[in-house]
Coordinates of C-alpha atoms in Angstrom, one line a residue:
Chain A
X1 CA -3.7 1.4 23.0
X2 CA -5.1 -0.8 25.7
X3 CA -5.7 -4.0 25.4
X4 CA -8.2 -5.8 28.0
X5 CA -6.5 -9.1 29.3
X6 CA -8.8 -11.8 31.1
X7 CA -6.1 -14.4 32.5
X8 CA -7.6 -17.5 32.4
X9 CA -5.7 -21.3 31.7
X10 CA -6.2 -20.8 27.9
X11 CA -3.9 -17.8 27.8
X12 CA -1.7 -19.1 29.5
X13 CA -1.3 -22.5 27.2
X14 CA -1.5 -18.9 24.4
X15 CA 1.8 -18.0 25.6
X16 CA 3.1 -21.4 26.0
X17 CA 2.1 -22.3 22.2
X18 CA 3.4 -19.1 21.0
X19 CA 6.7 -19.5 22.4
X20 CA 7.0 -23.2 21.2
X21 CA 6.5 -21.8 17.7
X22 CA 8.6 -19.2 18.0
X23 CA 11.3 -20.9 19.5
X24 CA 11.7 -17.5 22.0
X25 CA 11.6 -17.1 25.4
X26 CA 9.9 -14.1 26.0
X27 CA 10.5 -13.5 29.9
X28 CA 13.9 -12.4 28.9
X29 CA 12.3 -8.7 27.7
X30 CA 12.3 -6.4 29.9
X31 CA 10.8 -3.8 28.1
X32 CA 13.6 -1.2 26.2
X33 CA 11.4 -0.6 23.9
X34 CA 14.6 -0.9 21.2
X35 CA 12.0 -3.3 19.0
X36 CA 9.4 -0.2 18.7
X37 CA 11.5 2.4 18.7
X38 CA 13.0 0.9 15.8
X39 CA 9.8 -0.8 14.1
X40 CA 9.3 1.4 10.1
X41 CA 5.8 0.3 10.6
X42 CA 5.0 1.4 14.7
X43 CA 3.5 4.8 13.8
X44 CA 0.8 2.6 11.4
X45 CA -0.2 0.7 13.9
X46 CA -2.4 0.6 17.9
X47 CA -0.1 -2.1 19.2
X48 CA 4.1 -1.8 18.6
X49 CA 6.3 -5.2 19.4
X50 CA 7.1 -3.9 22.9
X51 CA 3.7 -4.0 23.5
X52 CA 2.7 -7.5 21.7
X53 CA 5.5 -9.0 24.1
X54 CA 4.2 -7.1 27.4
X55 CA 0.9 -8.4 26.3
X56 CA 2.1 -12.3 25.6
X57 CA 3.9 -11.9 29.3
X58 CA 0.6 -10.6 30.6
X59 CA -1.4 -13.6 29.4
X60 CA -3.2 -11.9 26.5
X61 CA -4.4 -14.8 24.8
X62 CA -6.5 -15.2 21.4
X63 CA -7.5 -11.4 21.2
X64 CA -3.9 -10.5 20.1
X65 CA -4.3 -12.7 16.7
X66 CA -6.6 -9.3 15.5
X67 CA -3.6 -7.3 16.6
X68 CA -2.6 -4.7 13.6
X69 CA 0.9 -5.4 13.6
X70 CA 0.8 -8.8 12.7
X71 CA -0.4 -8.3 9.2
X72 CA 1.4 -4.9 8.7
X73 CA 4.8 -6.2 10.2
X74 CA 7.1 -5.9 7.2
X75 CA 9.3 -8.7 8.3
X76 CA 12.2 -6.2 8.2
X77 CA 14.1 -7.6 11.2
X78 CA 15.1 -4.6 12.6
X79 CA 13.6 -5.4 16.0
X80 CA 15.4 -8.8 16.9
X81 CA 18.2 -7.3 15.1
X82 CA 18.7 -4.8 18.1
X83 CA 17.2 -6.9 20.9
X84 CA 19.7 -6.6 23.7
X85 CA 18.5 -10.4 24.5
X86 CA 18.0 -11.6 21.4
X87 CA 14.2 -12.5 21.1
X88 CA 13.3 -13.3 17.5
X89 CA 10.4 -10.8 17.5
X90 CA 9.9 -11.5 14.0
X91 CA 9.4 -15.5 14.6
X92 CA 6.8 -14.7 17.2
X93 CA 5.1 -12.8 14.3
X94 CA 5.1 -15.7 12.1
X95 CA 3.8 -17.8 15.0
X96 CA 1.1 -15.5 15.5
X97 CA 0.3 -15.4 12.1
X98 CA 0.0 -19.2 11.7
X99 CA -2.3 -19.8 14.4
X100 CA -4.2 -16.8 13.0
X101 CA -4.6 -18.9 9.7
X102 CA -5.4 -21.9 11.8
X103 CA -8.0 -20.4 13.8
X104 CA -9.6 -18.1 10.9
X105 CA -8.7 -15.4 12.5
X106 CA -10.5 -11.7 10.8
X107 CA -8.9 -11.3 7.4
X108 CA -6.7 -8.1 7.5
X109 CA -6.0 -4.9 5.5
X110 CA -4.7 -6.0 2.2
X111 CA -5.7 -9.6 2.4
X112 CA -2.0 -10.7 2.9
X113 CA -2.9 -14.6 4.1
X114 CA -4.6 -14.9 0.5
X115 CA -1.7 -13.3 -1.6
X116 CA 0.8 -16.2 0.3
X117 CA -1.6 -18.7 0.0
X118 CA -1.7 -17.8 -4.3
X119 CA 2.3 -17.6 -4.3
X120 CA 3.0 -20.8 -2.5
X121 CA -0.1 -22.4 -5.2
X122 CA 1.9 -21.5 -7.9
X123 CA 5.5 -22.7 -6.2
X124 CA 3.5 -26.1 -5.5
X125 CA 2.3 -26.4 -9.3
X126 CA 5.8 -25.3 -11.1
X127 CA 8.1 -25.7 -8.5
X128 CA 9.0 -21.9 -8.7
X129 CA 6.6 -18.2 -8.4
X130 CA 4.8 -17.7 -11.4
X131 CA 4.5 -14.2 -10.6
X132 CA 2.1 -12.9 -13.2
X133 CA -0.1 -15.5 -12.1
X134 CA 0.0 -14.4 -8.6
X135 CA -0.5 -11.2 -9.1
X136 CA -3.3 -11.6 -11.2
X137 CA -5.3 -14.1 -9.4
X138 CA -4.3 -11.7 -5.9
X139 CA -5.9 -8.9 -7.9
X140 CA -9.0 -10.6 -8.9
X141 CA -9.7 -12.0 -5.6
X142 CA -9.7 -8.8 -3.6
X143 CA -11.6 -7.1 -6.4
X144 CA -8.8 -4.3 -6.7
X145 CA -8.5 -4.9 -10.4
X146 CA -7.7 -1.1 -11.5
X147 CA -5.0 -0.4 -9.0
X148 CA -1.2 -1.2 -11.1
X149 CA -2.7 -1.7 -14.0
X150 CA -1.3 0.8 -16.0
X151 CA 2.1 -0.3 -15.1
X152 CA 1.9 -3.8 -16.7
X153 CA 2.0 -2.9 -20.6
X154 CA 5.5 -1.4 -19.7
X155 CA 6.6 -3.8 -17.7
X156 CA 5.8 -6.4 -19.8
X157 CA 6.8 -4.5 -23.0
X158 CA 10.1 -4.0 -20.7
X159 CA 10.2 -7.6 -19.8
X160 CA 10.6 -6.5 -16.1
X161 CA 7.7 -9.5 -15.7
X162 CA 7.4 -12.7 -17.1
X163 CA 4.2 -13.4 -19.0
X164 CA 5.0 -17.4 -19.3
X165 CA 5.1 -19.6 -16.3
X166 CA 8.7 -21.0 -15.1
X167 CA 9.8 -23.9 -15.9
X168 CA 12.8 -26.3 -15.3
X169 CA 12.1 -26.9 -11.6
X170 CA 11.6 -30.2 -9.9
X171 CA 8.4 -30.3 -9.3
X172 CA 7.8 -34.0 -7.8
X173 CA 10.1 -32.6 -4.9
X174 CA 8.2 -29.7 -4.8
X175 CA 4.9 -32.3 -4.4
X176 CA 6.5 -34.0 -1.6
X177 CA 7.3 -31.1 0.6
X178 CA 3.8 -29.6 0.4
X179 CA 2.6 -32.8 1.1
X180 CA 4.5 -33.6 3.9
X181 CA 4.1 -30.2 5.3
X182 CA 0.4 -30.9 5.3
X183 CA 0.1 -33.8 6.9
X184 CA 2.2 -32.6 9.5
X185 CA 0.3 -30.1 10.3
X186 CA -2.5 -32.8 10.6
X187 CA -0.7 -34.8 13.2
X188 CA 0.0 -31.4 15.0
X189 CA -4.1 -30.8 15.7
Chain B
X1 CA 36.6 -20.0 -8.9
X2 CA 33.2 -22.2 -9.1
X3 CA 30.0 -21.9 -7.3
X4 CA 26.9 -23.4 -7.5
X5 CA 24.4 -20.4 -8.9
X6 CA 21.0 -20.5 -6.9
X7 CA 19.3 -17.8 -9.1
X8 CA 15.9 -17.4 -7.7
X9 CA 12.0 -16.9 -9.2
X10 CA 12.6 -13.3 -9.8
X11 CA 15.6 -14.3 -11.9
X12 CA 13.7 -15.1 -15.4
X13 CA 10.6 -12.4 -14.1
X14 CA 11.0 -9.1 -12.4
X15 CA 14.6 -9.8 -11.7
X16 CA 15.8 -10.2 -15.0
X17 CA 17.9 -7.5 -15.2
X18 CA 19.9 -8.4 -11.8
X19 CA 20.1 -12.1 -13.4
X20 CA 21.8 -11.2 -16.8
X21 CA 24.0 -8.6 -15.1
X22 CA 25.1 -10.8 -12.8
X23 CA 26.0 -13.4 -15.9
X24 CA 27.9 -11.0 -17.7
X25 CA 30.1 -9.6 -15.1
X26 CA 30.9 -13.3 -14.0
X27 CA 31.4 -14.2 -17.4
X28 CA 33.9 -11.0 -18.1
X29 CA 35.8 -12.1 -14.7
X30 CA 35.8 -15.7 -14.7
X31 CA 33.9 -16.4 -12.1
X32 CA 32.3 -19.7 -12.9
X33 CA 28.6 -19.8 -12.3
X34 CA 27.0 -23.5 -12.4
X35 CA 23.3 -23.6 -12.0
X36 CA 21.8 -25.5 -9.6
X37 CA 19.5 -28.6 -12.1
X38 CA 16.2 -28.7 -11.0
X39 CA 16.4 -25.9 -8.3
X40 CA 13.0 -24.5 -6.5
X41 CA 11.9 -21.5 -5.0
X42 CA 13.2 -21.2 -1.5
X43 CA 9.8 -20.2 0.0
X44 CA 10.2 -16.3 0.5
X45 CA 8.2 -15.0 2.7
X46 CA 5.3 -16.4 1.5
X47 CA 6.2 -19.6 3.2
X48 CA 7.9 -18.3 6.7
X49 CA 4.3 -16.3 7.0
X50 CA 2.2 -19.2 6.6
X51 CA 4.3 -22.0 8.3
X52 CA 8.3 -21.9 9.5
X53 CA 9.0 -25.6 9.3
X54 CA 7.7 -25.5 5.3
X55 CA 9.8 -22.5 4.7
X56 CA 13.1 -24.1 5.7
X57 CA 11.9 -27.6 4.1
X58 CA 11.8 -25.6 0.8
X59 CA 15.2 -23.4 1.3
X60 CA 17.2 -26.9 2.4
X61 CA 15.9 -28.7 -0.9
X62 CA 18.1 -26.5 -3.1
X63 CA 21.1 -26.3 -0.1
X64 CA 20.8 -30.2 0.0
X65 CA 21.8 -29.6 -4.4
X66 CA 25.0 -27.6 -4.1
X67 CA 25.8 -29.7 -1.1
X68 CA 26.0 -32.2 -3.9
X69 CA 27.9 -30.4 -6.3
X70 CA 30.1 -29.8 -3.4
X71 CA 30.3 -26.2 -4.2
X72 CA 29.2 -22.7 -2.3
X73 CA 26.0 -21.8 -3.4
X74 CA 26.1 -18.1 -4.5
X75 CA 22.7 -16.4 -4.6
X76 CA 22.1 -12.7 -5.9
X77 CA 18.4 -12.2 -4.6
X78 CA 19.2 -11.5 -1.2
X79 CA 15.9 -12.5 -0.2
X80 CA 17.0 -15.8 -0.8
X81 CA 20.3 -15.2 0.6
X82 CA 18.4 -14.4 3.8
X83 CA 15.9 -17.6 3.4
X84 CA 18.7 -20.3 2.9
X85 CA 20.7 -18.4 6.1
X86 CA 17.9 -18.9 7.5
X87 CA 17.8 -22.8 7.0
X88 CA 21.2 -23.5 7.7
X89 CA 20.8 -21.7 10.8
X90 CA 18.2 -23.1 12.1
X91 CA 19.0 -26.8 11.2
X92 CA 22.6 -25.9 12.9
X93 CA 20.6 -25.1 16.3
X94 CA 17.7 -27.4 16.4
X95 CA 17.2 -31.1 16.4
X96 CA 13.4 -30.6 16.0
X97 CA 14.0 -28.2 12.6
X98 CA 17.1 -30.8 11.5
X99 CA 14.4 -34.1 11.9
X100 CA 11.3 -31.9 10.4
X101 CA 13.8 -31.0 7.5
X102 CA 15.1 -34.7 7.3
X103 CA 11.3 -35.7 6.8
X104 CA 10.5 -33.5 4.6
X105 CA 13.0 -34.2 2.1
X106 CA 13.8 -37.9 2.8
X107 CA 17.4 -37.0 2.7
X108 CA 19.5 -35.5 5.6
X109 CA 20.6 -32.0 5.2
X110 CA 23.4 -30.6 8.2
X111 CA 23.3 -27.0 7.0
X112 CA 26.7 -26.5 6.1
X113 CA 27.0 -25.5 2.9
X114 CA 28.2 -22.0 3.0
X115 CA 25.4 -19.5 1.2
X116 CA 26.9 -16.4 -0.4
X117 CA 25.6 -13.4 -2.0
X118 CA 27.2 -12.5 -5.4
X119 CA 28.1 -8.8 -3.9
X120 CA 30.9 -11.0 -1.2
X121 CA 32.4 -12.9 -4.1
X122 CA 32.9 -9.7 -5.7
X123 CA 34.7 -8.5 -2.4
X124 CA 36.5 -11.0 -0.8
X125 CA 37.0 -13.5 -3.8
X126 CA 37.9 -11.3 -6.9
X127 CA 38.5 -7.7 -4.4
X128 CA 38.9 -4.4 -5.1
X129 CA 42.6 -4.3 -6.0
X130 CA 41.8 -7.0 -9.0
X131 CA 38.3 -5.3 -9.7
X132 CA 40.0 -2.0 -10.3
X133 CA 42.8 -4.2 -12.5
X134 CA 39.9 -4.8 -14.7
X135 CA 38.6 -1.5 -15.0
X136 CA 38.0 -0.2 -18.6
X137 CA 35.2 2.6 -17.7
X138 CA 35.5 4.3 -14.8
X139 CA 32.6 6.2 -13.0
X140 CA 34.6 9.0 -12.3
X141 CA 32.2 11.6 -10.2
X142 CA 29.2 9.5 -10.0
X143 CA 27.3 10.0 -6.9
X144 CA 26.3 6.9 -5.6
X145 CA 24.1 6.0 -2.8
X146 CA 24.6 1.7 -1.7
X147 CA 21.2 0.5 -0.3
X148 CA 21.4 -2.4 1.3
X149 CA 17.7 -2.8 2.9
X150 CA 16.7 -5.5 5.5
X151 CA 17.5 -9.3 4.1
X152 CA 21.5 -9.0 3.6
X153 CA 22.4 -7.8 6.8
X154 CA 19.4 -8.6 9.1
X155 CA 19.6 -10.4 11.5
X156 CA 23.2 -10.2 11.8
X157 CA 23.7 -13.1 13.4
X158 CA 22.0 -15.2 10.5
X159 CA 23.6 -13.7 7.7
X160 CA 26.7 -12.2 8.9
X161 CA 27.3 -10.4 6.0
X162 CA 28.7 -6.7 7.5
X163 CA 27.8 -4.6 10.3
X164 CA 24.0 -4.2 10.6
X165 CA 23.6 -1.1 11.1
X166 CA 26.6 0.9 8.8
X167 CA 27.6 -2.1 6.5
X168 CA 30.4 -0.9 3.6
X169 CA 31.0 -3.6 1.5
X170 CA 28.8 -2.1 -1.4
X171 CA 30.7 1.4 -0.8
X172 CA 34.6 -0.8 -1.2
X173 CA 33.0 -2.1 -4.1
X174 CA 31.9 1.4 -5.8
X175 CA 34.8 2.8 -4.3
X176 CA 37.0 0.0 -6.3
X177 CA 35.0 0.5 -9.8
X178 CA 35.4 4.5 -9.7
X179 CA 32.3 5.9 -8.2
X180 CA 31.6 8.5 -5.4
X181 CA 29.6 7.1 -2.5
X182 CA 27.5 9.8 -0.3
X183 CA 27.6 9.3 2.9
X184 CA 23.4 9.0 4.1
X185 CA 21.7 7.4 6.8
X186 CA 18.9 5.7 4.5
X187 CA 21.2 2.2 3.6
X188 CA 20.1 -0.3 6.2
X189 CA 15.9 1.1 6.6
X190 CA 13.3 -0.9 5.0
X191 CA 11.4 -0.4 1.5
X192 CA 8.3 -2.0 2.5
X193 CA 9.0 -4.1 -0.4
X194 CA 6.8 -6.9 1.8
X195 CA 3.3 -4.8 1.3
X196 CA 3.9 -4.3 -2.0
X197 CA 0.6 -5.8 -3.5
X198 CA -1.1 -6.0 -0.5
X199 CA -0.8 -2.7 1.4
X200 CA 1.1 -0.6 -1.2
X201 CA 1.3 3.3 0.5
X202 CA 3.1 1.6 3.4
X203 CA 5.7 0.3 0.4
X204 CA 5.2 3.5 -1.3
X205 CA 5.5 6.0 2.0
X206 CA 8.8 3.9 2.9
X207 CA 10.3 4.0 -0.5
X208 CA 9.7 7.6 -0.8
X209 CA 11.6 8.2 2.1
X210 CA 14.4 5.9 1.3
X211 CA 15.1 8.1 -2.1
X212 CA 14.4 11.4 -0.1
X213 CA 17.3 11.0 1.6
X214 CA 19.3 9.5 -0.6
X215 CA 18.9 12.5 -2.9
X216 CA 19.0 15.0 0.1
X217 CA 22.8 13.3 0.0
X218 CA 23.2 14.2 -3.5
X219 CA 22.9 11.0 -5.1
X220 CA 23.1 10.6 -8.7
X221 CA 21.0 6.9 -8.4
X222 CA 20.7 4.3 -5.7
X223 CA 22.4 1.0 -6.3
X224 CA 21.1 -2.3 -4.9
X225 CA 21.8 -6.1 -4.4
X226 CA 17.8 -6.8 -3.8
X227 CA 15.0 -7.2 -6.4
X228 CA 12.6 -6.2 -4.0
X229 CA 14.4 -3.5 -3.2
X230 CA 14.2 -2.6 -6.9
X231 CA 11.3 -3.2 -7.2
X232 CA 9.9 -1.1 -4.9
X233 CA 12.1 2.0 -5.5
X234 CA 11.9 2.0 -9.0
X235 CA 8.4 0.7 -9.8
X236 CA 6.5 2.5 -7.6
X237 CA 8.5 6.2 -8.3
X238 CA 4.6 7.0 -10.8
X239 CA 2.6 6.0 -7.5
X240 CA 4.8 8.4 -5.0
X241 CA 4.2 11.0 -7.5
X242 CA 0.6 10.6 -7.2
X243 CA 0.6 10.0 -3.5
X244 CA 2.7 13.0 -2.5
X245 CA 2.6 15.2 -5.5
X246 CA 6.4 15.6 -5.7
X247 CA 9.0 14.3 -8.8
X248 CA 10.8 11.6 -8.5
X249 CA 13.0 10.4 -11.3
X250 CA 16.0 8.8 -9.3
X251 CA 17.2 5.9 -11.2
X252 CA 17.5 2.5 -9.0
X253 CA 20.3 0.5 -10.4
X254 CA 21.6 -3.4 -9.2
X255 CA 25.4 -3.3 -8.1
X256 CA 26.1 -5.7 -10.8
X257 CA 24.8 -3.6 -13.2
X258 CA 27.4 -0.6 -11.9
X259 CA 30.0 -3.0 -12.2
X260 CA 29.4 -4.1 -15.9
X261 CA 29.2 -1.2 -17.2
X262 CA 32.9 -0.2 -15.3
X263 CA 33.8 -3.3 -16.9
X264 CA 32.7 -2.2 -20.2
X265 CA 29.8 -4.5 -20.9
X266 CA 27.0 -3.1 -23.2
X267 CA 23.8 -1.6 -20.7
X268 CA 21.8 -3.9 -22.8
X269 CA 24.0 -7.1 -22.0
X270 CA 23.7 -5.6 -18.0
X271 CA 19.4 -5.4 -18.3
X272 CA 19.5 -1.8 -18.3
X273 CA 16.6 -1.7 -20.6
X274 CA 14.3 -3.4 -18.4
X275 CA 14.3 -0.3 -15.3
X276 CA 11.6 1.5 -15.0
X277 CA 12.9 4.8 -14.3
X278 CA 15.2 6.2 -17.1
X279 CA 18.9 5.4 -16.2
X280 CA 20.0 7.5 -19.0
X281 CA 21.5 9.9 -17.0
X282 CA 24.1 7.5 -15.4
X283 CA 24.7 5.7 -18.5
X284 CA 25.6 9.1 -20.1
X285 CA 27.9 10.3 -17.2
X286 CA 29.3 7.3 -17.5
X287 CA 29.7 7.3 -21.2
X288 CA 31.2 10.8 -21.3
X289 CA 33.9 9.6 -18.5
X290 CA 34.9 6.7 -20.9

C-alpha cells in the first residue's frame, strides 16, 4: 500500500511526539524488514511495521493513526524481539494508539479502545478485572450479543469464569493511580 | 523456599484451573507460596494500550508489596510475568518512568525485586533431578507439545527467561516428570489471545495453526504456562471447527497441571474439570502408566 505523505512542520513535531512516547529512536531502521517478515498479523493488514517506521521517517504524520496495524497488532513482540537495533516496535504501537484515543481517531474493527476502556473500569472499581462484567458490557456495546454465547452456560457450569466480582484488592490505591494518571495526562495537553 | 505469590485476575476467573494447580503442586513440594494482601491487577494490556506510564504505575504497586515482604514475587500468568518485567525494566532505565512511578504511588519503587514465573522455580529452584525424586506417576509415552507463546520469552531482553526463539525449559521439565516432548516449530508463535473478544478469527486462524502443527508433530495435548494461551487454544477449538470445518479435539493443558498429576495429585485438585476440551485421554494414558 501507498501512503500519500505531505511533509509539513506538524509531521514533523508527529515523529518527534511519537518517538518521545515511545522512547525509540527510529533513524536507527534501516529497513530489514525482520519486524514484517516476522509480524503473525502482516498478511491481515495494508501497512506492515517496516512500513509504519519508513513512513514515521518520511514524515507521515496524523494519517498513520487510521493505519490497520495499530488496532490489529497483537502485541506479540516478535518484531522488537528480532530488531537487529533494538527499536521497541511494539511501544511505538502503544504511542500511536494513545494519541489515536486522544485525538478520536476512527474507531477500528472490533472496537478494541472500548473493550480496554471497560477492563480498566472494572480494575478502577474492584481493584482487579471483573471479567464477566467486561465481557458483557464489551458485548452489549458493540451489539454483537449472539456471538460466544453458547459457550458461557459451560463455562460457567465449568467455573472456567467467574460469575461474582473480585474482591480482596486495595482499592483506595487502585483510586489514586487512576487518578493521578488522569491528571497527568491533563498537565500533558 | 518462600515467595511472595502474585496470582493475577484470571486466578479466581478463567484461570482457575492454572491457580489451584499451581497450589497443589507447591503444596506437595514445599514450596511456600505467600499471597501478596491487597494485590491489584497489574494493568495487562488493557493499560499499556491506552497509556504506558499507567500500565507500569499499576504493575509497580504490587512489586512495591513483595518488595516489602522482602521476598521474589512468583507469578504464574505470564502475562503478568511480562507486565511486572516490564516495570522493573523500565523504572531500571528511566528517570522519567522512576519519578512518574514515584508519583503515582507516593512511595518510591527501584525495580529490583526479582519477578519469576512459577515454571523457573520448578527448574532452577526444586530441578529436575529432585522433581523426578518425587515422581509417583510417570507419563511414560505421552506426547507432549510445550507452548510457550509471546509474554515469557518476548522481548528477551525484558524477561530473560530462555532463548526466544527455541526456549527448553518447559521440555527439561516434561522431560524430568516422564513425558515425550515432540520436537515442532509452533512453541514461540503467537495465539492471538490479544483479539480474542474483539477480532476473534485472527485469535481463531492463529490458534488453529498453533495446534496444526503441534498435532502434525504427533502431540498427544499441548501444555502451557499462559491463561491466554489457554484460553485461546482450548476455548475457541467449537469456533475453529465452524470456521474451517475440520475436528479439533486436542486437549490444552497448564504445565502445573502435568506436573500434579506426575506427582499424584487428584485431576480435580489440578482444575482438570474446568478445560474445555476433554483431557480424558491424557488423564487415562496417564492413569494406565500408574
Amino acid at each position: 500500500m501507498t501512503i500519500r505523505i505531505t511533509k509539513h512542520k506538524a509531521t514533523e513535531d508527529f515523529l518527534k511526539l511519537v518517538q518521545e512516547k515511545a522512547d525509540v529512536n527510529l533513524s536507527s531502521c534501516y529497513q530489514c524488514k525482520k519486524c514484517s517478515m516476522g509480524c503473525p498479523v502482516a498478511d491481515l493488514i495494508k501497512l506492515p511495521p517496516s512500513e509504519v517506521i519508513r513512513g514515521l521517517q518520511l514524515g507521515a504524520g496524523t494519517e498513520l493513526l487510521n493505519t490497520d496495524l495499530i488496532w490489529t497488532c497483537l502485541s506479540c513482540e516478535t518484531c522488537y524481539s528480532r530488531c537487529p537495533n533494538q527499536i521497541n516496535f511494539p511501544a511505538v504501537i502503544d504511542a500511536l494508539k494513545s494519541i489515536a484515543l486522544e485525538k478520536g481517531a476512527a474507531k477500528p474493527a472490533g472496537d478494541a479502545p472500548l473493550f480496554n476502556r471497560l477492563f480498566l473500569n472494572t480494575v478502577k472499581s474492584y481493584g482487579r478485572v471483573y471479567e464477566l462484567l467486561a465481557i458483557a458490557m464489551y458485548k452489549l456495546g458493540t451489539g454483537n450479543l449472539k456471538q460466544d454465547m453458547g459457550k458461557f452456560p459451560m463455562m460457567l457450569k465449568k467455573g472456567k469464569i467467574a460469575i461474582l466480582p473480585p474482591s480482596g484488592a486495595n482499592k483506595d490505591k487502585m483510586k489514586r493511580i487512576f487518578s493521578k494518571s488522569a491528571q497527568n495526562k491533563g498537565t500533558e495537553k | 523456599m518462600r515467595y511472595a505469590y502474585y496470582p493475577g485476575c484470571s486466578a479466581h476467573s478463567t484461570a482457575r484451573d492454572m491457580h489451584e494447580s499451581c497450589l497443589a503442586v507447591s503444596k506437595a513440594l514445599g514450596i511456600e507460596l505467600n499471597e501478596i494482601k491487597g494485590w491489584t491487577c497489574c494493568g495487562a494490556s488493557a493499560a499499556h494500550q491506552t497509556d504506558r506510564k499507567l500500565a507500569v504505575s499499576l504493575a509497580s504497586a504490587n512489586l512495591l508489596l513483595a518488595k516489602q515482604m522482602g521476598m521474589d514475587m512468583v507469578v504464574n500468568c505470564a502475562a503478568c510475568y511480562n507486565r511486572s518485567k516490564t516495570a522493573n525494566y523500565e523504572i531500571i532505565n528511566s528517570e522519567n518512568v522512576r519519578k512518574s512511578v514515584a508519583d503515582s504511588l507516593g512511595d518510591t519503587y527501584d525495580g529490583s525485586v526479582p519477578v519469576r514465573h512459577f515454571v523457573e522455580i520448578l527448574l532452577k529452584d526444586i530441578g529436575p533431578v529432585n522433581l523426578r525424586k518425587k515422581i509417583i506417576n510417570p507419563l511414560r509415552d505421552l506426547k507432549v507439545a510445550a507452548y510457550y507463546g509471546c509474554y515469557l520469552v518476548r522481548p528477551s531482553e525484558v524477561t530473560n527467561f530462555d532463548d526466544p526463539e527455541n526456549p527448553t525449559i518447559m521440555e527439561s521439565l516434561i522431560d524430568a516428570i516422564g513425558g515425550t516432548n515432540v520436537e515442532w516449530s509452533g512453541k514461540v508463535d503467537c495465539c492471538g489471545g490479544m483479539q480474542n473478544l474483539t477480532q476473534t478469527e485472527i485469535t481463531v486462524r492463529r490458534s488453529a495453526a498453533v495446534i496444526d502443527m503441534a498435532q502434525a508433530a504427533g502431540a498427544e495435548c499441548i501444555v502451557v504456562a499462559c491463561p491466554m494461551c489457554q484460553v485461546s487454544l482450548d476455548v475457541r477449538q467449537a469456533d475453529m471447527e465452524k470456521l474451517l470445518g475440520r475436528k479439533y479435539n486436542m486437549p490444552v493443558i497448564y504445565l502445573t497441571q502435568l506436573v500434579g498429576l506426575a506427582l499424584g495429585l487428584s485431576p480435580v485438585e489440578l482444575g482438570f474439570n474446568k478445560l474445555m476440551v476433554n483431557p480424558a485421554a491424557v488423564l487415562n494414558k496417564v492413569k494406565a502408566a500408574a
